[in-house]
Structure formats: structure tokens, C-alpha cells
Amino acid sequence: MNTGFTEPAKKHLGQNFLHEKGVIEKIVQAIDPRPGDVLVEIGPGQGALTFPLLKKHGELTAIEFDRDLHAPLQAAAREHGTLHLIEGDVLGVDFTALAAQRGDSRGQIRLVGNLPYNLSSPILFHALDHAAAIRDMHFMLQKEVVERMAAGPGSKVYGRLSVMLQAYCSVTPLFVVPPGAFRPAPKVDSAVVRLLPKPAECIEVRDRAVFANVVRAAFGQRRKTLRNALNGVADAAAIEAAGLRADARAEQVEVAGFVRLANLLLGA
Ligand code: SAM
């Protein structure tokens, strides 16, 4: 069958196309689209998730950077439902504006995607900037990244990504996907994760920029004590006033501890 998708996968765009039916079905089930939901897919590629979602839900917005895929995607989508294709870089898409324009009755969108792995952190941070406009997110990522996202203090992989995401979202790893589910097969295992942004009244961070700065500095030199790593950002007195030990390392501090310290710096 000629699908119209003739281009070979482009490595620099993180193109590993899903082909395993069972995995695709599991992802669609995890998303479980309901009437009234507004789905936005990042990186539809050759439509592995797009078309089953369209079939089930009837309508979908998708953001794809690769211009060689735009026409075949539009053509192949027609028999499944209504595809609104945004042709460009997801990092340039204002999700808040998109949700205001096309969102559900609460002005929110649901983000989904098998993400280009080379851009996963920038995409996650971009989504965080628009968390109030996003009801939930279901992403396929490298398994190792999902482990970092969900890790807690004391874990070797607990770091900036864990703290930043968990301050604003609940993070639930769902299932692991082996390399053979993709063409071409990546070298690593993948995993699907669900992110649920917290309602505004449950977010304790008072200033996002100050919080981000504290977390970046603390983990910038993760083997150092907080006193040294936070030099120029917070002194030992502030660290201790936030209930933390100045000789602790960032990887031992729970999310709430970073939030207390950032909030305290604001009041100083
Ligand atoms: N969803 C498809 C699937 O599961 O087979 C494709 C997934 S593939 C891992 C990632 C997709 O993201 C590719 O189609 C790639 O072209 C697209 N992509 C890469 N960088 C992008 C960007 N900055 N903005 C939007 N899409 C991008």
C-alpha cells in the first residue's frame, strides 16, 4: 500500500516511528479520550498515534516540524477525522493561547506524543511554562528520562528534572516499551508517562523564576553541599531557616524543601 510517507526516518529530528499495534492501543487506552476533550499531539510523524486517536475521537490538533510529512499526514488523516496540523516547531507554540482559542469547556488541552528524544527536556519545560492550560500529558520518552522525572530524594537519578516537574505536576510512569516497537529501533528502552498538572491552589511555589534558579544552582554541582552549590543564591542562614541542612547535598532534599527555600528567599 502506498501511504504517501516515502521519506526515510530523519535521525536529527528524533524520528523513531511506532509500529507495534499492541503498544499503540495501550497508549490510546491510557489517554482514554472523552467527548469534549481537546487533544494536541506533539510530533505526529507518520500518524502511528494520530490516526487511531482521530478514529476514536474524530478531531485532533497536531504539531509537526518535518515539512516532508505535512502533505502525506493531511492526506492520510482525511479518512479518519479532522486533523488541524500546526506546521512548525513545538517549542514555538504557545499552549496557553492555543488552549484559549481551542480548549475544552475549562479552557484546557490534553497533550500527547511520542516525543523526539533529543528534545524531551526542552519540551517538558516548555509544557511546564503553560501547565495551567494543560489538563494532562501522556508522553513516550526514553525510559531513563521517565525514571529521572519520577525519582525521589536519595535516588541517583533524582535531579533538576524531578524537582521541577514534581513541584507542578504529579508524575506517573505507566509502562515500558522495548526498542523493537519502533522503526528504526532506538538503542534504549522507552516508557510512557502521565503528567497531571496540579491545580493552581495546590502549587506552593510563589515565584517560578526564583524557584527554578535555586533548583538549577543546587543541582548544577550535585556533589557539593547546599552551602557551596548555592553560593551567591542563598547563604547558610537562609538554607537552615528553610529547615534544610547546609551540609546536605541537593539529591537528599525533597521537593518541598526547595520550595520552602525559594519562598523564603523572596521574603528576605
Ligand atoms: N508520533 C510518531 C510515532 O509515534 O511514530 C512519531 C514520533 S517520532 C519519535 C517524533 C516526531 O516529532 C517526528 O515526527 C519528528 O519529525 C517530530 N519533531 C521533531 N522535532 C520537532 C519539533 N521541534 N516540533 C515538532 N515536531 C518535532
Short mmCIF file of C-alpha atoms in Angstrom, two decimals, residues 62-158:
data_model
loop_
_atom_site.label_atom_id
_atom_site.label_comp_id
_atom_site.label_asym_id
_atom_site.label_seq_id
_atom_site.Cartn_x
_atom_site.Cartn_y
_atom_site.Cartn_z
CA ALA A 62 -1.00 18.04 15.85
CA ILE A 63 2.29 19.92 15.69
CA GLU A 64 4.90 18.57 13.27
CA PHE A 65 8.21 20.18 12.35
CA ASP A 66 9.16 17.98 9.37
CA ARG A 67 7.70 19.63 6.28
CA ASP A 68 8.07 16.43 4.23
CA LEU A 69 5.42 14.86 6.46
CA HIS A 70 2.83 17.64 6.29
CA ALA A 71 1.10 16.79 2.99
CA PRO A 72 1.04 12.99 3.50
CA LEU A 73 -0.27 13.46 7.05
CA GLN A 74 -3.08 15.74 5.90
CA ALA A 75 -3.98 13.38 3.05
CA ALA A 76 -3.95 10.21 5.15
CA ALA A 77 -5.85 11.84 8.05
CA ARG A 78 -8.90 12.62 5.93
CA GLU A 79 -10.39 9.15 6.14
CA HIS A 80 -10.07 9.12 9.95
CA GLY A 81 -11.30 12.54 11.11
CA THR A 82 -10.45 16.23 11.28
CA LEU A 83 -6.76 16.99 11.69
CA HIS A 84 -5.67 20.55 12.49
CA LEU A 85 -1.99 20.49 11.60
CA ILE A 86 0.33 23.14 13.00
CA GLU A 87 3.37 23.15 10.76
CA GLY A 88 6.40 24.12 12.85
CA ASP A 89 8.44 23.76 15.98
CA VAL A 90 6.52 22.75 19.11
CA LEU A 91 8.82 24.97 21.19
CA GLY A 92 7.37 27.97 19.34
CA VAL A 93 3.76 27.00 20.05
CA ASP A 94 2.04 29.00 22.80
CA PHE A 95 -0.07 26.31 24.50
CA THR A 96 -1.83 28.92 26.63
CA ALA A 97 -3.02 30.79 23.53
CA LEU A 98 -3.91 27.51 21.80
CA ALA A 99 -5.99 26.43 24.82
CA ALA A 100 -7.71 29.82 24.99
CA GLN A 101 -8.60 29.51 21.32
CA ARG A 102 -9.44 25.81 21.01
CA GLY A 103 -9.51 24.40 24.54
CA ASP A 104 -12.28 22.45 26.28
CA SER A 105 -15.00 23.94 28.48
CA ARG A 106 -12.34 24.70 31.11
CA GLY A 107 -10.06 26.28 28.51
CA GLN A 108 -7.60 23.39 28.65
CA ILE A 109 -5.93 21.00 26.22
CA ARG A 110 -4.61 17.44 26.66
CA LEU A 111 -1.07 16.95 25.34
CA VAL A 112 0.07 13.63 23.92
CA GLY A 113 3.08 12.46 21.96
CA ASN A 114 5.86 10.07 21.24
CA LEU A 115 8.41 12.82 21.69
CA PRO A 116 11.62 13.40 19.71
CA TYR A 117 14.05 12.17 22.40
CA ASN A 118 16.69 14.79 21.60
CA LEU A 119 14.20 17.49 22.63
CA SER A 120 12.42 15.82 25.51
CA SER A 121 13.67 18.09 28.32
CA PRO A 122 13.06 21.37 26.43
CA ILE A 123 9.55 20.14 25.52
CA LEU A 124 8.80 19.18 29.15
CA PHE A 125 9.99 22.58 30.43
CA HIS A 126 8.02 24.34 27.69
CA ALA A 127 4.88 22.44 28.74
CA LEU A 128 5.53 23.37 32.39
CA ASP A 129 5.52 27.05 31.41
CA HIS A 130 1.94 26.51 30.20
CA ALA A 131 0.83 24.00 32.85
CA ALA A 132 -2.33 25.92 33.76
CA ALA A 133 -3.60 25.47 30.20
CA ILE A 134 -2.91 21.74 30.15
CA ARG A 135 -5.22 19.17 31.71
CA ASP A 136 -2.82 16.26 31.40
CA MET A 137 0.05 14.90 29.32
CA HIS A 138 0.85 11.42 28.04
CA PHE A 139 4.33 11.15 26.61
CA MET A 140 6.60 8.42 25.33
CA LEU A 141 10.17 9.16 26.34
CA GLN A 142 13.41 7.32 26.98
CA LYS A 143 12.86 5.06 29.98
CA GLU A 144 15.85 6.63 31.69
CA VAL A 145 14.24 10.10 31.37
CA VAL A 146 10.96 8.82 32.83
CA GLU A 147 12.92 7.38 35.76
CA ARG A 148 14.53 10.77 36.34
CA MET A 149 11.15 12.52 36.13
CA ALA A 150 9.59 10.28 38.78
CA ALA A 151 12.61 9.86 41.10
CA GLY A 152 12.58 10.91 44.74
CA PRO A 153 15.31 12.13 47.11
CA GLY A 154 18.10 9.63 47.73
CA SER A 155 17.84 8.17 44.24
CA LYS A 156 20.90 8.52 42.00
CA VAL A 157 18.70 9.88 39.22
CA TYR A 158 16.84 12.43 41.37
#
